[in-house]
CSV table of C-alpha atoms in Angstrom, one decimal:
chain,number,residue,atom,x,y,z
K,1,MET,CA,0.0,-0.1,0.2
K,2,ALA,CA,1.7,3.4,-0.9
K,3,SER,CA,2.3,5.4,2.2
K,4,THR,CA,-0.6,8.1,1.7
K,5,ASP,CA,-3.0,6.1,0.8
K,6,ARG,CA,-1.9,4.0,4.0
K,7,LEU,CA,-2.1,7.2,6.2
K,8,ARG,CA,-5.7,8.3,4.9
K,9,GLN,CA,-6.8,4.7,5.7
K,10,ILE,CA,-5.2,5.4,9.4
K,11,THR,CA,-6.6,8.5,9.6
K,12,GLU,CA,-10.0,7.4,8.8
K,13,ALA,CA,-9.8,4.6,10.7
K,14,VAL,CA,-9.1,6.6,14.2
K,15,ARG,CA,-11.7,8.7,13.2
K,16,GLU,CA,-14.1,6.4,13.0
K,17,ALA,CA,-13.1,4.1,16.1
K,18,GLY,CA,-12.1,6.9,18.3
K,19,GLN,CA,-8.8,5.2,19.2
K,20,LEU,CA,-7.0,2.4,18.4
K,21,SER,CA,-3.9,0.7,19.2
K,22,VAL,CA,-0.2,0.3,17.3
K,23,ALA,CA,-1.1,-3.4,16.6
K,24,GLU,CA,-4.6,-2.7,15.6
K,25,LEU,CA,-3.6,-0.5,12.9
K,26,ALA,CA,-0.4,-2.6,11.8
K,27,ALA,CA,-2.9,-5.4,11.0
K,28,LEU,CA,-5.5,-2.9,9.4
K,29,THR,CA,-3.0,-1.8,7.1
K,30,GLY,CA,-0.8,-4.6,6.3
K,31,ALA,CA,2.3,-2.6,7.6
K,32,SER,CA,4.9,-3.2,10.4
K,33,GLU,CA,4.3,-1.7,13.8
K,34,MET,CA,7.3,0.3,13.4
K,35,THR,CA,6.0,2.1,9.8
K,36,VAL,CA,2.6,2.8,11.5
K,37,ARG,CA,4.7,4.2,14.5
K,38,ARG,CA,6.5,6.8,12.0
K,39,ASP,CA,3.1,6.8,10.3
K,40,LEU,CA,1.0,8.3,13.3
K,41,GLU,CA,4.5,10.4,14.6
K,42,SER,CA,3.4,11.7,11.1
K,43,LEU,CA,-0.4,12.7,11.3
K,44,ALA,CA,0.3,13.8,15.1
K,45,ALA,CA,2.8,16.5,13.8
K,46,GLN,CA,-0.5,18.0,11.2
K,47,GLY,CA,-3.0,17.6,14.0
K,48,VAL,CA,-5.1,14.9,12.8
K,49,LEU,CA,-4.9,12.7,15.8
K,50,GLU,CA,-3.3,12.4,19.2
K,51,ARG,CA,-0.2,10.5,20.2
K,52,TYR,CA,0.1,8.2,23.3
K,53,ARG,CA,1.8,5.1,24.1
K,54,GLY,CA,1.0,2.4,22.1
K,55,GLY,CA,-1.9,4.1,20.2
K,56,ALA,CA,-3.0,7.6,18.6
K,57,ARG,CA,-6.8,9.3,19.8
K,58,ASN,CA,-8.6,10.9,17.1
K,59,LEU,CA,-8.4,14.9,17.1
K,60,LEU,CA,-11.1,15.4,14.1
K,61,LEU,CA,-14.1,16.4,14.9
K,62,ARG,CA,-17.1,15.0,12.0
K,63,GLY,CA,-17.6,18.4,10.6
K,64,GLU,CA,-13.7,19.4,10.3
K,65,GLU,CA,-12.0,19.5,7.1
K,66,PRO,CA,-8.5,17.4,7.6
K,67,PRO,CA,-5.1,19.5,7.3
K,68,PHE,CA,-3.7,20.9,3.8
K,69,ALA,CA,-0.7,18.9,4.5
K,70,LEU,CA,-2.7,15.6,4.3
K,71,ARG,CA,-5.2,16.5,1.8
K,72,ALA,CA,-2.4,17.8,-0.7
K,73,GLU,CA,-0.6,14.1,-0.7
K,74,GLU,CA,-4.1,12.5,-1.4
K,75,GLY,CA,-5.2,12.3,-5.0
K,76,THR,CA,-3.1,14.0,-7.0
K,77,GLU,CA,-2.8,12.3,-10.1
K,78,ALA,CA,-6.9,13.1,-10.4
K,79,LYS,CA,-6.5,16.1,-9.4
K,80,ARG,CA,-3.4,16.7,-11.9
K,81,ARG,CA,-6.2,15.8,-14.0
K,82,ILE,CA,-8.5,18.5,-13.5
K,83,ALA,CA,-6.2,20.8,-13.1
K,84,ALA,CA,-5.3,20.4,-16.7
K,85,GLU,CA,-8.3,20.4,-17.8
K,86,VAL,CA,-9.1,23.3,-16.3
K,87,ALA,CA,-6.2,25.3,-17.7
K,88,GLY,CA,-7.5,23.9,-21.5
K,89,LEU,CA,-11.0,25.4,-20.4
K,90,ILE,CA,-9.4,29.3,-19.9
K,91,ALA,CA,-8.0,31.6,-22.9
K,92,ASP,CA,-4.5,33.5,-23.0
K,93,GLY,CA,-5.3,36.9,-22.1
K,94,GLU,CA,-8.4,36.0,-19.4
K,95,SER,CA,-8.2,37.5,-15.8
K,96,VAL,CA,-9.1,34.9,-13.7
K,97,VAL,CA,-9.6,34.4,-9.7
K,98,LEU,CA,-8.0,30.8,-8.3
K,99,ASP,CA,-9.5,29.9,-5.2
K,100,SER,CA,-7.9,28.2,-2.3
K,101,GLY,CA,-7.2,24.2,-1.9
K,102,THR,CA,-5.3,21.6,-3.2
K,103,THR,CA,-6.7,21.2,-6.3
K,104,CYS,CA,-6.9,24.8,-7.1
K,105,LEU,CA,-3.3,24.7,-6.0
K,106,GLU,CA,-2.7,21.6,-9.0
K,107,VAL,CA,-4.8,24.3,-11.4
K,108,ALA,CA,-2.0,26.9,-10.4
K,109,ARG,CA,1.0,25.2,-11.1
K,110,ALA,CA,-0.3,24.4,-14.6
K,111,LEU,CA,-1.2,28.0,-15.3
K,112,THR,CA,2.6,28.7,-14.6
K,113,HIS,CA,3.7,29.3,-18.7
K,114,ARG,CA,-0.1,31.2,-19.6
K,115,ARG,CA,-0.2,34.4,-20.7
K,116,LEU,CA,-2.7,35.6,-18.1
K,117,THR,CA,-3.8,38.0,-15.0
K,118,VAL,CA,-4.3,35.8,-11.9
K,119,VAL,CA,-5.4,36.6,-8.4
K,120,PRO,CA,-4.8,34.0,-6.2
K,121,LEU,CA,-6.4,33.2,-3.1
K,122,SER,CA,-3.7,31.5,-1.1
K,123,LEU,CA,-0.1,31.5,-0.4
K,124,HIS,CA,0.6,28.3,-1.6
K,125,ALA,CA,-1.2,29.4,-4.8
K,126,ALA,CA,0.4,32.7,-4.9
K,127,ASN,CA,4.1,31.2,-4.1
K,128,ALA,CA,3.4,28.6,-7.0
K,129,LEU,CA,2.6,31.5,-10.0
K,130,THR,CA,5.5,33.7,-8.8
K,131,GLY,CA,8.2,33.9,-11.2
K,132,ALA,CA,5.9,32.6,-13.9
K,133,PRO,CA,7.5,34.9,-16.9
K,134,GLN,CA,4.2,35.9,-18.8
K,135,LEU,CA,2.0,35.9,-16.2
K,136,ARG,CA,0.9,39.0,-14.2
K,137,LEU,CA,0.3,38.0,-10.3
K,138,LEU,CA,-1.8,40.3,-8.4
K,139,LEU,CA,-2.3,40.0,-4.6
K,140,PRO,CA,-5.5,40.6,-2.5
K,141,GLY,CA,-5.4,41.5,1.1
K,142,GLY,CA,-6.6,39.4,3.9
K,143,GLU,CA,-5.5,37.2,6.9
K,144,PRO,CA,-3.8,33.9,5.7
K,145,ARG,CA,-5.6,30.6,7.7
K,146,PRO,CA,-2.9,28.9,9.5
K,147,GLY,CA,-2.0,25.8,7.6
K,148,GLU,CA,-4.5,26.4,4.8
K,149,LEU,CA,-2.7,30.1,3.9
K,150,ALA,CA,-6.1,30.7,2.5
K,151,LEU,CA,-7.1,34.8,2.3
K,152,THR,CA,-9.9,35.6,4.0
K,153,GLY,CA,-11.6,38.5,6.2
K,154,PRO,CA,-12.7,42.2,4.7
K,155,LEU,CA,-9.3,43.1,3.0
K,156,THR,CA,-9.7,39.8,0.6
K,157,GLU,CA,-13.2,40.6,0.3
K,158,ALA,CA,-12.5,44.3,-0.9
K,159,SER,CA,-9.9,43.6,-3.2
K,160,LEU,CA,-12.7,41.2,-4.7
K,161,ALA,CA,-15.4,43.5,-4.9
K,162,ALA,CA,-12.8,46.1,-6.7
K,163,LEU,CA,-12.0,44.2,-9.7
K,164,ARG,CA,-14.0,42.0,-12.8
K,165,PHE,CA,-13.2,38.3,-13.5
K,166,ASP,CA,-13.4,36.7,-16.9
K,167,THR,CA,-13.1,33.5,-15.0
K,168,ALA,CA,-13.2,32.3,-11.2
K,169,VAL,CA,-11.9,28.5,-10.3
K,170,ILE,CA,-13.8,27.7,-7.3
K,171,GLY,CA,-12.7,25.0,-5.1
K,172,CYS,CA,-15.0,22.9,-2.7
K,173,CYS,CA,-15.8,20.6,0.4
K,174,GLY,CA,-19.4,19.3,-1.0
K,175,LEU,CA,-20.9,19.7,-4.1
K,176,THR,CA,-24.8,18.3,-4.6
K,177,ALA,CA,-27.2,19.5,-7.0
K,178,ALA,CA,-29.5,19.5,-4.0
K,179,ASP,CA,-27.2,21.5,-1.2
K,180,GLY,CA,-25.4,23.2,-4.1
K,181,LEU,CA,-21.5,24.2,-3.5
K,182,THR,CA,-20.7,24.5,0.3
K,183,ALA,CA,-17.7,24.8,2.5
K,184,PHE,CA,-16.4,23.8,6.2
K,185,ASP,CA,-15.6,27.4,7.2
K,186,LEU,CA,-17.8,30.2,7.0
K,187,SER,CA,-15.0,33.0,6.6
K,188,ASP,CA,-13.9,30.5,3.2
K,189,ALA,CA,-17.3,30.4,2.0
K,190,ALA,CA,-17.9,34.2,2.0
K,191,ILE,CA,-14.9,34.3,0.0
K,192,LYS,CA,-15.8,32.0,-2.6
K,193,ARG,CA,-19.0,34.0,-2.5
K,194,ALA,CA,-17.5,37.5,-3.6
K,195,ALA,CA,-15.2,35.6,-6.7
K,196,ILE,CA,-18.9,34.4,-7.8
K,197,ALA,CA,-20.4,37.6,-7.7
K,198,SER,CA,-16.9,39.6,-9.1
K,199,SER,CA,-17.0,37.0,-11.9
K,200,ARG,CA,-18.6,36.4,-15.3
K,201,ARG,CA,-17.9,32.7,-15.5
K,202,VAL,CA,-17.4,30.3,-12.7
K,203,ILE,CA,-15.4,27.1,-12.6
K,204,ALA,CA,-15.8,24.9,-9.8
K,205,VAL,CA,-13.2,21.8,-9.1
K,206,ALA,CA,-13.8,18.7,-7.4
K,207,ASP,CA,-12.9,15.3,-7.3
K,208,ALA,CA,-15.7,12.5,-6.9
K,209,ALA,CA,-15.3,12.9,-3.0
K,210,LYS,CA,-16.8,15.9,-2.6
K,211,PHE,CA,-20.5,14.6,-4.3
K,212,SER,CA,-20.9,12.7,-1.2
K,213,ARG,CA,-20.9,15.1,1.6
K,214,THR,CA,-22.1,18.9,2.1
K,215,ALA,CA,-20.6,20.7,4.5
K,216,LEU,CA,-21.6,23.5,6.7
K,217,ALA,CA,-21.4,27.0,5.3
K,218,PHE,CA,-23.7,27.4,2.0
K,219,VAL,CA,-21.6,29.2,-0.7
K,220,ALA,CA,-24.0,29.2,-3.9
K,221,PRO,CA,-26.4,26.9,-5.6
K,222,VAL,CA,-25.4,24.6,-8.4
K,223,THR,CA,-27.0,27.4,-11.0
K,224,ALA,CA,-24.7,29.7,-9.9
K,225,LEU,CA,-21.6,27.3,-11.7
K,226,ASP,CA,-21.3,27.8,-15.4
K,227,VAL,CA,-18.7,24.3,-15.7
K,228,VAL,CA,-18.2,21.4,-13.1
K,229,VAL,CA,-15.0,20.0,-13.5
K,230,THR,CA,-14.6,16.3,-12.0
K,231,GLY,CA,-12.9,13.1,-12.2
K,232,ARG,CA,-14.0,9.8,-14.1
K,233,ASP,CA,-15.6,8.3,-10.8
K,234,VAL,CA,-17.7,11.3,-10.7
K,235,PRO,CA,-21.6,10.1,-9.2
K,236,GLU,CA,-23.3,9.3,-12.6
K,237,GLU,CA,-26.7,10.3,-10.8
K,238,GLU,CA,-24.9,13.8,-9.1
K,239,ALA,CA,-23.7,14.2,-12.9
K,240,GLU,CA,-26.9,14.2,-14.5
K,241,ALA,CA,-28.7,16.3,-11.8
K,242,LEU,CA,-26.0,18.7,-13.1
K,243,ALA,CA,-26.5,18.6,-16.0
K,244,ALA,CA,-30.1,18.9,-15.5
K,245,ALA,CA,-29.4,22.2,-13.9
K,246,GLY,CA,-27.9,23.6,-16.5
K,247,VAL,CA,-24.5,22.9,-15.4
K,248,GLY,CA,-21.8,22.0,-18.0
K,249,VAL,CA,-19.9,18.9,-16.3
K,250,ARG,CA,-16.6,17.8,-17.5
K,251,LYS,CA,-14.9,14.5,-16.4
K,252,ALA,CA,-10.8,14.6,-16.8
């Protein structure tokens, strides 16, 4: 089992059980106890769980998003395919507001050789775009959330309100035709709404896992989206419901 898959399995198992021993996790994953201990130390450093002698207990509540560092290692190939599809939808010369999150970070990396004006809404994406030879990089104000480094607050909202974009690329924590696009963090949801309001076209990016959840903060109904770019394993009933609502669905 790949290390990222094992970390995800450990995280989900501890979250479901509340706490598990090293021996139980070794049996579950098929890894040695030494490997499991190293994995637990890594997850504890990210704030996912708490170590105790011989095991670990959960720290993530049901309505909380896993840390950025852990999510960044999950489904990277699918996120890169989604990012490449999004890049193909954006024409040279466009102005683009780029949301925070791990999939949008891959979009930033896919845009580094393009002739665009880009406003990134996270310091992770800003760092990826810095030094791009043909790209005009504009940075909004705001306060970066720890770990996530997403820019939030009234300064970010004011920056977005002062601009008009050809395209907004928006990430999400949950997306269903019934409940719309949702986020775990209230301040993050407010920034997403501001980006959507300032944009002529909205492209949402979501891997298949996002279609199985609805997060706390409502961002927008699916009718506010022009295109959803997702993976090939998106639930077909959700893809059909989005299409019925007039949203273009692109499977990467």
